[in-house]
Coordinates of C-alpha atoms and ligand atoms in Angstrom, one line a residue:
M1 CA 230.7 -23.3 -69.4
C2 CA 230.2 -19.5 -69.8
G3 CA 231.2 -17.4 -72.7
I4 CA 232.6 -13.8 -72.6
I5 CA 232.9 -11.2 -75.3
G6 CA 234.4 -7.7 -75.6
F7 CA 234.3 -5.1 -78.4
A8 CA 236.4 -1.9 -78.2
G9 CA 236.2 1.1 -80.6
K10 CA 233.7 3.6 -81.8
S11 CA 232.3 1.4 -84.5
T12 CA 231.0 -0.9 -81.8
R13 CA 227.2 -1.6 -82.2
L14 CA 225.3 -3.3 -79.4
S15 CA 223.1 -5.2 -81.9
T16 CA 226.3 -6.7 -83.4
L17 CA 227.7 -7.5 -79.9
L18 CA 224.5 -9.3 -79.0
D19 CA 224.6 -11.2 -82.3
S20 CA 228.1 -12.3 -81.4
L21 CA 227.1 -13.2 -77.9
R22 CA 224.3 -15.3 -79.2
K23 CA 227.0 -17.4 -81.0
L24 CA 228.4 -18.3 -77.6
E25 CA 225.2 -19.7 -76.3
Y26 CA 226.0 -23.2 -77.5
R27 CA 228.5 -23.3 -74.6
G28 CA 225.4 -23.2 -72.3
S29 CA 223.2 -20.2 -71.4
D30 CA 220.9 -19.8 -68.5
S31 CA 221.3 -16.0 -68.3
A32 CA 223.0 -13.2 -70.2
G33 CA 224.2 -9.6 -69.8
V34 CA 226.1 -6.7 -71.3
A35 CA 227.8 -3.5 -70.1
Y36 CA 228.9 -0.6 -72.3
I37 CA 230.3 2.9 -72.3
N38 CA 227.9 5.2 -74.1
S39 CA 228.7 8.5 -75.9
S40 CA 228.4 10.4 -72.6
N41 CA 230.9 8.2 -71.1
Q42 CA 228.3 6.6 -68.8
L43 CA 228.5 2.9 -67.9
I44 CA 225.3 1.2 -68.6
S45 CA 224.6 -2.5 -67.9
A46 CA 221.7 -4.9 -68.4
K47 CA 221.2 -8.5 -67.6
T48 CA 218.5 -11.1 -67.7
V49 CA 217.7 -14.7 -67.0
G50 CA 217.3 -16.6 -70.2
T51 CA 219.0 -16.1 -73.5
T52 CA 220.6 -13.0 -75.2
E53 CA 217.3 -12.6 -77.2
K54 CA 215.8 -10.7 -74.3
L55 CA 218.6 -8.3 -73.7
M56 CA 218.0 -5.9 -76.6
D57 CA 214.5 -5.1 -75.1
L58 CA 216.1 -4.1 -71.8
L59 CA 218.5 -1.6 -73.3
P60 CA 217.6 2.1 -73.5
D61 CA 216.4 3.5 -76.8
K62 CA 219.1 4.3 -79.3
A63 CA 221.6 2.3 -77.3
D64 CA 223.1 1.2 -80.5
A65 CA 224.5 4.6 -81.3
G66 CA 227.6 6.0 -79.7
V67 CA 228.9 3.0 -77.9
T68 CA 232.6 3.0 -77.6
A69 CA 233.3 -0.2 -75.7
A70 CA 231.1 -3.1 -74.6
I71 CA 231.4 -6.5 -72.8
G72 CA 229.0 -9.3 -72.8
H73 CA 228.4 -12.6 -71.0
S74 CA 226.5 -15.8 -71.6
R75 CA 226.3 -17.6 -68.3
W76 CA 226.1 -21.3 -67.4
A77 CA 225.7 -21.3 -63.6
T78 CA 228.4 -22.8 -61.3
H79 CA 228.3 -20.7 -58.2
G80 CA 224.8 -19.4 -57.4
E81 CA 221.6 -20.3 -59.2
P82 CA 220.6 -18.8 -62.6
S83 CA 219.1 -15.4 -61.7
K84 CA 219.4 -11.8 -62.7
K85 CA 221.5 -10.9 -59.7
N86 CA 224.0 -13.7 -60.5
A87 CA 224.2 -12.9 -64.2
H88 CA 227.2 -11.0 -65.4
P89 CA 228.5 -8.3 -65.8
H90 CA 229.3 -7.6 -62.1
L91 CA 229.9 -4.0 -61.1
D92 CA 232.2 -2.5 -58.4
C93 CA 230.8 -0.5 -55.5
S94 CA 231.3 2.8 -57.3
R95 CA 229.5 1.4 -60.4
N96 CA 232.3 2.8 -62.5
L97 CA 233.6 -0.5 -63.8
A98 CA 232.0 -3.7 -65.0
V99 CA 233.5 -7.2 -65.4
V100 CA 232.6 -10.4 -67.1
H101 CA 234.3 -13.7 -66.2
N102 CA 234.5 -17.3 -67.4
G103 CA 236.1 -19.8 -65.1
I104 CA 236.1 -20.6 -61.4
I105 CA 237.8 -18.5 -58.7
E106 CA 238.8 -21.1 -56.2
N107 CA 239.8 -18.6 -53.4
F108 CA 236.7 -16.4 -53.8
E109 CA 235.4 -17.1 -50.3
D110 CA 238.7 -15.8 -48.7
L111 CA 238.7 -12.8 -51.1
R112 CA 235.1 -12.0 -50.4
D113 CA 235.6 -12.1 -46.6
R114 CA 238.6 -9.8 -47.0
L115 CA 236.7 -7.4 -49.3
L116 CA 233.6 -7.4 -47.0
K117 CA 235.8 -6.4 -44.1
R118 CA 236.9 -3.4 -46.2
S119 CA 233.2 -2.5 -46.7
H120 CA 232.6 -3.7 -50.2
V121 CA 229.0 -4.6 -50.9
F122 CA 228.2 -7.8 -52.8
L123 CA 225.0 -8.2 -54.7
S124 CA 225.4 -11.8 -56.1
S125 CA 226.3 -15.3 -54.9
T126 CA 228.9 -15.7 -57.6
D127 CA 232.6 -16.3 -57.3
S128 CA 233.1 -13.8 -60.1
E129 CA 231.9 -10.7 -58.3
V130 CA 235.1 -10.5 -56.2
I131 CA 237.0 -9.6 -59.4
A132 CA 235.1 -6.3 -59.9
H133 CA 235.8 -5.3 -56.3
L134 CA 239.4 -6.4 -56.5
I135 CA 239.9 -4.2 -59.6
E136 CA 238.2 -1.4 -57.8
E137 CA 240.6 -1.7 -54.9
S138 CA 243.7 -1.6 -57.2
Y139 CA 242.4 1.2 -59.5
N140 CA 244.3 4.5 -59.4
G141 CA 243.6 5.7 -62.9
D142 CA 245.3 2.9 -64.8
L143 CA 242.8 0.1 -65.8
I144 CA 245.5 -2.2 -67.2
D145 CA 247.5 -2.0 -64.0
A146 CA 244.4 -2.6 -61.9
V147 CA 243.4 -5.7 -63.8
K148 CA 246.9 -7.0 -63.6
R149 CA 247.1 -6.5 -59.8
A150 CA 243.6 -7.9 -59.2
S151 CA 244.5 -11.0 -61.4
G152 CA 247.5 -11.6 -59.2
E153 CA 245.2 -12.3 -56.3
L154 CA 243.0 -14.9 -58.1
E155 CA 243.5 -18.6 -57.7
G156 CA 241.7 -20.9 -60.1
A157 CA 240.8 -20.2 -63.7
Y158 CA 239.7 -17.1 -65.4
A159 CA 239.1 -15.2 -68.6
I160 CA 238.1 -11.7 -67.8
A161 CA 237.0 -8.6 -69.7
A162 CA 236.6 -5.2 -68.1
V163 CA 235.3 -1.8 -69.1
H164 CA 235.6 1.5 -67.0
K165 CA 233.7 4.7 -67.6
D166 CA 236.9 6.7 -67.4
H167 CA 238.3 4.7 -70.3
P168 CA 235.9 5.1 -73.2
G169 CA 236.8 2.9 -76.2
V170 CA 238.9 0.5 -74.1
V171 CA 238.3 -3.1 -73.1
V172 CA 241.0 -4.8 -70.9
V173 CA 241.1 -8.6 -70.8
A174 CA 243.2 -11.2 -68.9
R175 CA 243.4 -14.9 -68.9
K176 CA 244.6 -17.9 -66.9
G177 CA 243.3 -21.4 -67.4
S178 CA 240.2 -20.4 -69.3
P179 CA 240.3 -19.8 -73.0
L180 CA 240.4 -16.3 -74.5
V181 CA 241.0 -15.2 -78.0
I182 CA 241.6 -11.6 -79.2
A183 CA 241.7 -9.9 -82.6
H184 CA 241.5 -6.6 -84.4
D185 CA 239.3 -6.1 -87.5
G186 CA 240.8 -2.7 -88.6
S187 CA 238.4 -0.5 -86.6
R188 CA 237.7 -2.5 -83.4
G189 CA 239.4 -4.7 -80.9
L190 CA 237.6 -8.0 -80.3
A191 CA 237.8 -10.5 -77.5
S192 CA 235.9 -13.8 -77.0
S193 CA 236.0 -17.1 -75.2
D194 CA 236.3 -18.8 -78.6
V195 CA 236.6 -17.8 -82.2
T196 CA 232.9 -18.4 -83.1
P197 CA 231.8 -14.8 -82.8
I198 CA 235.0 -13.4 -84.1
I199 CA 235.3 -15.1 -87.5
S200 CA 232.6 -13.0 -89.1
Y201 CA 234.9 -10.0 -88.6
T202 CA 238.4 -11.4 -89.1
R203 CA 240.1 -14.7 -89.4
E204 CA 243.4 -13.6 -87.9
V205 CA 243.3 -14.1 -84.2
I206 CA 245.6 -14.4 -81.2
Y207 CA 245.2 -17.0 -78.5
L208 CA 246.3 -15.4 -75.3
E209 CA 248.5 -17.4 -73.0
D210 CA 248.2 -17.9 -69.3
G211 CA 249.0 -14.8 -67.3
D212 CA 248.5 -12.5 -70.4
I213 CA 246.7 -9.1 -70.0
A214 CA 245.6 -7.3 -73.2
C215 CA 244.3 -3.8 -73.9
L216 CA 242.0 -3.4 -76.9
N217 CA 240.9 -0.2 -78.6
A218 CA 240.1 1.1 -82.1
E219 CA 243.8 1.6 -82.8
G220 CA 245.0 -1.9 -82.0
I221 CA 245.8 -4.4 -79.3
S222 CA 248.7 -4.6 -76.9
I223 CA 249.6 -7.5 -74.7
L224 CA 251.5 -7.7 -71.4
T225 CA 252.9 -10.7 -69.5
T226 CA 252.1 -11.2 -65.8
S227 CA 255.2 -9.2 -64.9
G228 CA 254.0 -6.3 -67.1
E229 CA 256.4 -6.8 -70.0
P230 CA 255.0 -6.1 -73.5
V231 CA 254.9 -9.3 -75.5
D232 CA 253.9 -10.4 -79.0
R233 CA 251.8 -13.5 -79.4
P234 CA 251.6 -15.4 -82.7
V235 CA 248.7 -14.6 -85.0
S236 CA 246.7 -17.7 -86.1
H237 CA 244.7 -17.9 -89.3
I238 CA 241.3 -19.5 -88.8
D239 CA 240.1 -21.5 -91.8
W240 CA 236.9 -22.9 -90.3
D241 CA 233.5 -21.7 -91.2
E242 CA 231.2 -20.4 -88.5
Q243 CA 229.3 -23.7 -88.1
A244 CA 232.6 -25.6 -87.6
A245 CA 233.9 -23.0 -85.2
E246 CA 230.9 -23.6 -82.8
K247 CA 232.3 -27.1 -82.5
S248 CA 235.9 -25.7 -82.2
G249 CA 236.7 -27.5 -85.5
Y250 CA 235.4 -30.9 -84.4
D251 CA 233.0 -32.6 -86.7
H252 CA 230.5 -33.3 -83.9
F253 CA 229.7 -32.0 -80.4
M254 CA 230.1 -35.5 -79.1
L255 CA 233.7 -35.6 -80.3
K256 CA 234.4 -32.2 -79.0
E257 CA 232.9 -33.2 -75.6
I258 CA 235.0 -36.4 -75.5
F259 CA 238.1 -34.2 -76.0
E260 CA 237.0 -31.7 -73.4
Q261 CA 237.2 -34.3 -70.7
P262 CA 240.6 -33.3 -69.3
Q263 CA 239.4 -29.8 -68.9
A264 CA 236.0 -30.9 -67.5
L265 CA 237.8 -33.1 -65.0
R266 CA 240.0 -30.2 -64.0
N267 CA 237.0 -28.1 -63.4
T268 CA 235.3 -30.8 -61.3
I269 CA 238.4 -31.0 -59.1
A270 CA 239.0 -27.2 -59.0
G271 CA 238.9 -25.9 -55.4
R272 CA 238.0 -29.4 -54.1
I273 CA 241.5 -30.8 -53.5
R274 CA 243.6 -28.5 -51.3
D275 CA 247.0 -29.6 -49.8
S276 CA 246.1 -33.2 -50.8
K277 CA 242.8 -32.9 -48.8
I278 CA 239.4 -33.4 -50.4
V279 CA 237.2 -30.4 -49.5
L280 CA 233.4 -30.7 -50.2
A281 CA 232.0 -27.8 -48.3
E282 CA 228.6 -28.6 -49.6
L283 CA 228.4 -31.6 -47.2
S284 CA 228.9 -29.6 -44.0
S285 CA 225.2 -29.3 -43.2
I286 CA 224.7 -33.1 -43.3
E287 CA 228.1 -34.3 -42.0
Q288 CA 226.5 -35.8 -38.8
H289 CA 224.0 -37.8 -40.8
I290 CA 226.7 -39.2 -43.1
Q291 CA 228.7 -40.2 -40.1
K292 CA 225.9 -42.1 -38.5
A293 CA 224.4 -43.6 -41.7
E294 CA 223.9 -47.4 -41.8
S295 CA 223.3 -47.4 -45.5
V296 CA 223.5 -45.3 -48.7
K297 CA 220.8 -45.6 -51.3
I298 CA 222.0 -44.7 -54.8
V299 CA 219.5 -43.8 -57.5
A300 CA 220.0 -42.9 -61.1
C301 CA 219.2 -43.8 -64.7
G302 CA 221.2 -44.7 -67.8
T303 CA 224.8 -43.5 -67.8
S304 CA 224.4 -42.0 -64.4
Y305 CA 223.4 -45.4 -63.1
H306 CA 226.7 -46.8 -64.4
A307 CA 228.6 -44.1 -62.5
G308 CA 226.5 -45.1 -59.5
L309 CA 227.6 -48.7 -59.8
V310 CA 231.3 -47.7 -59.6
F311 CA 230.5 -45.4 -56.6
K312 CA 228.7 -48.2 -54.8
R313 CA 231.7 -50.6 -55.0
F314 CA 234.3 -47.9 -54.1
L315 CA 232.2 -46.7 -51.2
E316 CA 231.7 -50.1 -49.8
E317 CA 235.4 -50.9 -50.0
N318 CA 236.5 -47.6 -48.4
A319 CA 233.7 -46.5 -46.1
G320 CA 232.6 -49.9 -44.8
V321 CA 229.0 -48.8 -45.2
S322 CA 226.4 -50.9 -47.1
A323 CA 225.3 -49.3 -50.3
E324 CA 222.3 -50.2 -52.5
I325 CA 221.7 -49.1 -56.0
D326 CA 218.8 -49.4 -58.4
V327 CA 217.6 -47.7 -61.6
A328 CA 215.2 -45.0 -60.6
S329 CA 212.3 -46.4 -62.6
E330 CA 212.4 -49.5 -60.4
F331 CA 213.6 -48.1 -57.1
R332 CA 210.8 -45.6 -56.9
Y333 CA 208.2 -48.3 -56.9
R334 CA 209.9 -50.4 -54.2
K335 CA 208.6 -50.3 -50.7
N336 CA 210.4 -49.6 -47.4
V337 CA 213.7 -48.8 -49.1
C338 CA 214.8 -45.9 -46.9
D339 CA 214.8 -45.4 -43.1
A340 CA 216.1 -42.8 -40.7
N341 CA 219.6 -44.2 -40.9
S342 CA 219.9 -44.0 -44.6
V343 CA 221.4 -41.3 -46.9
I344 CA 220.3 -40.9 -50.5
V345 CA 222.7 -40.1 -53.3
A346 CA 220.8 -39.2 -56.5
I347 CA 222.9 -38.9 -59.7
S348 CA 221.6 -37.0 -62.7
Q349 CA 223.6 -34.8 -65.0
S350 CA 220.6 -32.9 -66.2
G351 CA 218.9 -32.8 -62.8
E352 CA 215.6 -33.2 -64.6
T353 CA 215.1 -37.0 -65.0
A354 CA 211.5 -37.7 -64.0
D355 CA 212.0 -41.1 -62.4
T356 CA 215.0 -39.9 -60.3
L357 CA 213.0 -36.9 -59.1
E358 CA 210.0 -39.1 -58.3
F359 CA 212.2 -41.4 -56.2
L360 CA 213.4 -38.4 -54.2
R361 CA 209.9 -37.0 -53.7
K362 CA 208.7 -40.3 -52.4
N363 CA 211.7 -41.2 -50.2
R364 CA 213.5 -38.1 -49.2
K365 CA 211.5 -37.5 -46.0
N366 CA 212.1 -41.1 -44.8
C367 CA 215.9 -40.9 -44.9
S368 CA 218.3 -38.8 -42.8
A369 CA 219.8 -36.8 -45.7
S370 CA 219.9 -36.6 -49.4
I371 CA 222.6 -35.5 -51.9
A372 CA 222.3 -34.7 -55.6
V373 CA 225.2 -35.1 -57.9
T374 CA 224.4 -33.0 -61.0
N375 CA 225.8 -30.8 -63.7
T376 CA 223.0 -28.3 -63.7
V377 CA 222.8 -25.5 -61.2
G378 CA 219.2 -24.5 -60.6
S379 CA 217.8 -27.8 -61.9
T380 CA 214.8 -29.4 -60.3
I381 CA 216.8 -32.0 -58.5
T382 CA 218.6 -29.4 -56.4
R383 CA 215.3 -28.4 -54.9
E384 CA 214.5 -32.0 -53.9
V385 CA 217.6 -32.7 -51.8
D386 CA 219.4 -31.3 -48.8
T387 CA 222.6 -30.5 -50.6
S388 CA 223.9 -30.6 -54.2
L389 CA 227.4 -31.4 -55.6
F390 CA 228.0 -29.9 -59.0
L391 CA 230.1 -31.5 -61.7
N392 CA 231.2 -28.1 -63.3
A393 CA 231.8 -30.0 -66.5
G394 CA 230.2 -27.4 -68.7
P395 CA 227.2 -28.0 -70.9
E396 CA 226.9 -31.2 -72.8
I397 CA 225.1 -30.8 -76.2
G398 CA 225.6 -34.3 -77.6
V399 CA 222.8 -36.6 -76.5
A400 CA 225.3 -39.2 -75.4
A401 CA 226.7 -38.5 -72.0
T402 CA 230.5 -38.4 -72.2
K403 CA 232.3 -35.7 -70.2
T404 CA 229.5 -35.7 -67.6
Y405 CA 230.1 -39.4 -67.0
T406 CA 233.8 -39.1 -66.3
A407 CA 233.1 -36.0 -64.2
Q408 CA 230.4 -37.9 -62.3
L409 CA 232.9 -40.7 -61.6
L410 CA 235.5 -38.2 -60.3
L411 CA 233.1 -36.4 -58.1
L412 CA 231.7 -39.6 -56.7
Y413 CA 235.1 -40.9 -55.8
M414 CA 235.6 -37.7 -53.9
L415 CA 232.3 -38.0 -52.2
A416 CA 233.0 -41.7 -51.3
I417 CA 236.4 -40.7 -49.8
R418 CA 234.7 -37.9 -47.7
I419 CA 232.0 -40.3 -46.5
A420 CA 234.8 -42.8 -45.7
Q421 CA 236.7 -40.2 -43.7
T422 CA 233.7 -39.5 -41.4
R423 CA 233.7 -43.2 -40.7
G424 CA 237.4 -43.8 -40.0
L425 CA 239.4 -43.8 -43.2
S426 CA 242.8 -42.6 -42.2
E427 CA 243.9 -39.2 -43.2
E428 CA 247.0 -40.7 -44.9
K429 CA 244.9 -43.0 -47.1
A430 CA 242.5 -40.2 -47.9
K431 CA 245.4 -38.0 -49.0
D432 CA 246.8 -40.8 -51.0
H433 CA 243.6 -41.1 -52.9
A434 CA 243.3 -37.3 -53.3
R435 CA 246.8 -37.1 -54.8
T436 CA 245.9 -40.0 -57.2
L437 CA 242.7 -38.2 -58.3
S438 CA 244.6 -35.0 -59.0
G439 CA 246.6 -36.8 -61.6
I440 CA 243.6 -38.2 -63.5
P441 CA 243.0 -35.2 -65.9
A442 CA 246.5 -35.5 -67.2
I443 CA 246.3 -39.2 -67.7
V444 CA 243.0 -38.9 -69.6
E445 CA 244.6 -36.1 -71.7
K446 CA 247.5 -38.3 -72.7
A447 CA 245.3 -41.3 -73.4
L448 CA 242.9 -39.5 -75.7
V449 CA 245.6 -39.0 -78.4
S450 CA 246.1 -42.7 -79.1
A451 CA 242.6 -43.7 -78.1
D452 CA 241.1 -41.8 -81.0
R453 CA 243.4 -43.5 -83.6
E454 CA 243.2 -47.0 -82.1
T455 CA 239.4 -47.1 -81.6
R456 CA 238.9 -45.9 -85.2
I457 CA 241.0 -48.8 -86.5
I458 CA 238.9 -51.3 -84.6
A459 CA 235.6 -49.6 -85.6
E460 CA 236.7 -50.0 -89.2
L461 CA 237.0 -53.7 -88.7
F462 CA 233.5 -54.0 -87.1
R463 CA 231.6 -51.2 -88.9
N464 CA 229.1 -53.7 -90.4
T465 CA 228.5 -55.9 -87.4
R466 CA 224.9 -56.1 -86.2
D467 CA 225.7 -57.3 -82.7
F468 CA 228.2 -56.8 -79.9
L469 CA 228.4 -58.4 -76.4
F470 CA 230.4 -56.4 -73.8
I471 CA 231.9 -58.3 -70.9
G472 CA 233.6 -57.2 -67.7
R473 CA 234.1 -58.1 -64.0
G474 CA 234.4 -56.1 -60.8
Y475 CA 234.9 -52.4 -61.5
S476 CA 234.9 -53.1 -65.2
Y477 CA 231.3 -54.5 -65.3
P478 CA 229.8 -50.9 -65.2
T479 CA 232.3 -50.0 -67.9
A480 CA 231.0 -52.8 -70.1
L481 CA 227.5 -51.6 -69.5
E482 CA 228.5 -48.1 -70.4
G483 CA 230.3 -49.2 -73.5
A484 CA 227.2 -51.2 -74.7
L485 CA 224.9 -48.3 -74.0
K486 CA 227.1 -45.8 -75.9
L487 CA 227.4 -48.1 -78.9
K488 CA 223.7 -48.9 -79.1
E489 CA 222.4 -45.4 -78.6
I490 CA 224.4 -43.7 -81.4
S491 CA 225.3 -46.5 -83.8
Y492 CA 222.2 -48.7 -83.4
V493 CA 224.3 -51.9 -83.1
N494 CA 222.5 -54.4 -80.9
A495 CA 224.9 -54.2 -78.0
S496 CA 224.4 -55.6 -74.5
A497 CA 226.6 -56.2 -71.5
V498 CA 227.0 -59.0 -69.1
Q499 CA 229.2 -59.9 -66.1
A500 CA 231.9 -62.1 -67.7
G501 CA 231.2 -64.8 -65.1
E502 CA 227.6 -65.0 -66.4
L503 CA 228.6 -65.9 -69.9
K504 CA 228.3 -69.6 -69.4
H505 CA 224.9 -69.2 -67.9
G506 CA 223.2 -68.5 -71.2
H507 CA 224.7 -65.6 -73.1
I508 CA 227.5 -67.7 -74.7
A509 CA 224.8 -69.4 -76.8
L510 CA 224.6 -66.3 -79.0
L511 CA 228.3 -66.4 -80.0
D512 CA 229.6 -67.4 -83.4
E513 CA 232.0 -65.9 -85.9
S514 CA 229.5 -63.1 -86.7
F515 CA 228.9 -62.1 -83.1
P516 CA 231.9 -60.1 -81.6
V517 CA 232.7 -59.7 -77.9
F518 CA 234.2 -56.5 -76.4
A519 CA 236.1 -57.5 -73.3
V520 CA 237.0 -54.9 -70.7
A521 CA 239.9 -56.6 -69.0
P522 CA 242.5 -54.5 -67.1
S523 CA 245.3 -56.2 -65.3
D524 CA 243.5 -56.2 -62.0
F525 CA 242.3 -59.0 -59.7
T526 CA 239.9 -60.1 -62.4
K527 CA 242.6 -60.7 -65.0
V528 CA 243.0 -64.5 -64.7
K529 CA 239.3 -65.1 -64.8
M530 CA 238.8 -62.7 -67.7
A531 CA 241.6 -64.5 -69.6
S532 CA 239.6 -67.7 -69.3
N533 CA 236.4 -66.0 -70.3
I534 CA 238.1 -64.7 -73.4
M535 CA 239.3 -68.2 -74.2
E536 CA 235.7 -69.5 -74.0
V537 CA 234.6 -66.7 -76.4
K538 CA 237.4 -67.5 -78.9
S539 CA 236.7 -71.2 -78.9
R540 CA 233.2 -70.3 -80.2
C541 CA 235.0 -68.5 -83.0
A542 CA 233.6 -65.1 -81.9
P543 CA 235.9 -62.2 -82.7
V544 CA 237.3 -60.4 -79.6
V545 CA 238.1 -56.8 -79.0
L546 CA 240.1 -56.4 -75.8
L547 CA 240.3 -53.1 -73.9
T548 CA 243.1 -53.6 -71.3
D549 CA 246.0 -51.6 -69.9
D550 CA 249.8 -51.2 -70.4
N551 CA 250.6 -53.8 -67.7
A552 CA 248.6 -56.5 -69.4
S553 CA 250.1 -59.5 -71.1
F554 CA 247.1 -60.9 -72.9
E555 CA 247.7 -62.9 -76.1
D556 CA 248.2 -60.6 -79.1
Q557 CA 246.1 -62.2 -81.8
L558 CA 243.2 -60.2 -80.5
S559 CA 242.2 -56.7 -81.4
V560 CA 243.9 -55.1 -78.4
I561 CA 243.6 -51.5 -77.1
K562 CA 245.9 -50.6 -74.2
A563 CA 244.8 -47.8 -71.9
P564 CA 247.3 -46.4 -69.3
F565 CA 247.7 -48.6 -66.2
V566 CA 245.9 -47.2 -63.1
S567 CA 244.6 -48.7 -59.9
E568 CA 241.7 -50.9 -60.5
W569 CA 239.1 -48.5 -58.9
L570 CA 240.2 -45.8 -61.3
Y571 CA 240.1 -47.9 -64.5
P572 CA 236.4 -46.9 -65.2
I573 CA 237.4 -43.3 -65.7
I574 CA 240.3 -44.1 -67.9
A575 CA 238.5 -46.7 -70.0
A576 CA 235.4 -44.6 -70.6
P577 CA 236.9 -42.3 -73.3
Y578 CA 238.0 -45.4 -75.3
L579 CA 234.4 -46.8 -75.3
Q580 CA 233.0 -43.4 -76.2
L581 CA 235.4 -43.0 -79.1
F582 CA 234.7 -46.6 -80.3
A583 CA 231.0 -45.8 -80.3
Y584 CA 231.6 -42.5 -82.0
H585 CA 233.7 -43.9 -84.8
M586 CA 231.2 -46.8 -85.4
A587 CA 228.4 -44.2 -85.7
V588 CA 230.3 -42.0 -88.1
L589 CA 231.5 -45.0 -90.2
R590 CA 227.8 -46.1 -90.4
E591 CA 227.0 -42.6 -91.6
L592 CA 224.9 -41.7 -88.6
D593 CA 224.8 -38.4 -86.8
P594 CA 226.1 -39.1 -83.2
D595 CA 224.8 -35.8 -81.9
R596 CA 221.2 -36.6 -82.8
P597 CA 220.4 -40.3 -82.2
R598 CA 216.9 -41.2 -83.2
N599 CA 214.2 -41.5 -80.5
L600 CA 216.4 -40.1 -77.8
A601 CA 216.2 -36.8 -75.8
K602 CA 219.0 -35.2 -73.7
S603 CA 216.8 -34.8 -70.7
V604 CA 214.2 -37.5 -70.0
T605 CA 211.6 -35.4 -68.2
V606 CA 208.7 -37.9 -68.7
E607 CA 208.3 -41.2 -67.0
Ligands
M6R701 O1 220.3 -36.4 -66.9 P1 220.5 -37.8 -66.3 O2 221.9 -38.1 -65.9 O3 219.6 -38.1 -65.2 O4 220.1 -38.8 -67.5 C1 220.0 -40.2 -67.3 C2 220.0 -40.9 -68.7 O5 218.9 -40.5 -69.4 C3 221.3 -40.6 -69.4 O6 222.4 -40.9 -68.7 C4 221.4 -41.4 -70.8 O7 221.4 -42.7 -70.5 C5 222.6 -40.9 -71.5 N1 222.2 -39.8 -72.4 C6 223.2 -41.9 -72.3 O8 224.4 -41.5 -73.0

């Protein structure tokens, strides 16, 4: 998730702009850049790989004085690896204007082809660079009009800020789908992806709406709608302090990231479902191998492994191909696991997990193709595989994987459907699935509202428990595993998970009135069997928490949470936020910091 910033007015200081840009780095930062108009009305730009820290050294002496307008960008790579050429700002061919962008331009390939035919020269592999060239094409002396016309050609999500050397003291911004907040502190117009950098200057801000274009300068700000009509947007007063603002008002990054899931899922889908068809262009180079594959080998650790378990089941059901999964720390030591007819799918949000990388290094050459599913462009895993699929979920700061898990599930469903299509899944069925997947972000969004309240009530009941056993069947067994992992890693409750059918084979001996069971039991084909497992648990006097769905008719003397009803294969993605929130509330009620669980690291780069 990138961050953009813009300051307009003679009191602009580059050092202040860079300070403010630094405050956006928590959103993720692999490279950074600025562009500004100096006192001689020249456009100067500088960019670097790494954090904002390095930028000041790159700027000419005395750059701080005489700046009239400046824009900055903190990048988290989605299209193109982290590099100086891919860092923002992007300039047009005349080098008169510079643009920073947050979001994903879905039709950038079409736009770039068109612009190339008209002799524009591209210097980066980003989707964003098309915006600078589009504004250049539309520019006839009126920067606002040029930004407006260029925005009209963009599909996808954007928050843009632009400066032009012929418009000293002016920053023009536009937004659709990506957040953008603007303000005026009396002498400067300010724009930013979120309020964090702004609140040290003013607490009165305006959240732009989709389609809005705004012009900022020392005198004030003016806003136009898509159709060019002037419009007033309400001014909001911010009463958070800076630290809280970094978390957008949430108490913890984990909670913020749980609530970011609808947007993260939308970003994962963006550009990949067109006319009800799933498009994963990244697979084109290995399509033949996928078609001929006799088996798929899935490798991952922790939460990514749980996503892999769901993928295996869905893939086998839809693609008729055998799929094998193991945790990387075991898989890498097994012999003869891959052959020329197998395809590897390696799942790792960080792309840096040592065991997963070692599995790839050992086995990649023995299989016909390898695919990484990761959130991190430029990570090591992308260099160890034939092709990579990126989650585009934005950075995850909390150690517990939350939004990256649901984004993994969504992308893996898409991958499974594409694999199935090469092996005979009908177009109608594939379209059906694609339409269903398109609706998932909205279902998660709706569910989150009540999920937060309901899971907190249950957490209050169980805040002092020492143990929890999670049970599930079918698609809900990986969900049970994930629920137990979340709970143990941030609340230190002794939580484990077992297939519900295994209860009687030993685990039930643990149960008594002080040992609760968390049953993941949607109204799918497992319902009847789960109901009898729950009876077995209750007859040992163990308290039961039941996570089910709106269609279920389980007895109501249990602690019941009902998620929206969805097809059984999709239940893992709908159930996950409930389990994340339950673990979160348990941790907070136990006075633990969910963002920094003891003994754990976000990336496990050692074996
Ligand atoms: O970066 P990866 O997806 O490869 O990480 C694998 C596990 O370390 C990770 O999923 C871990 O289990 C989570 N942080 C748990 O919330």
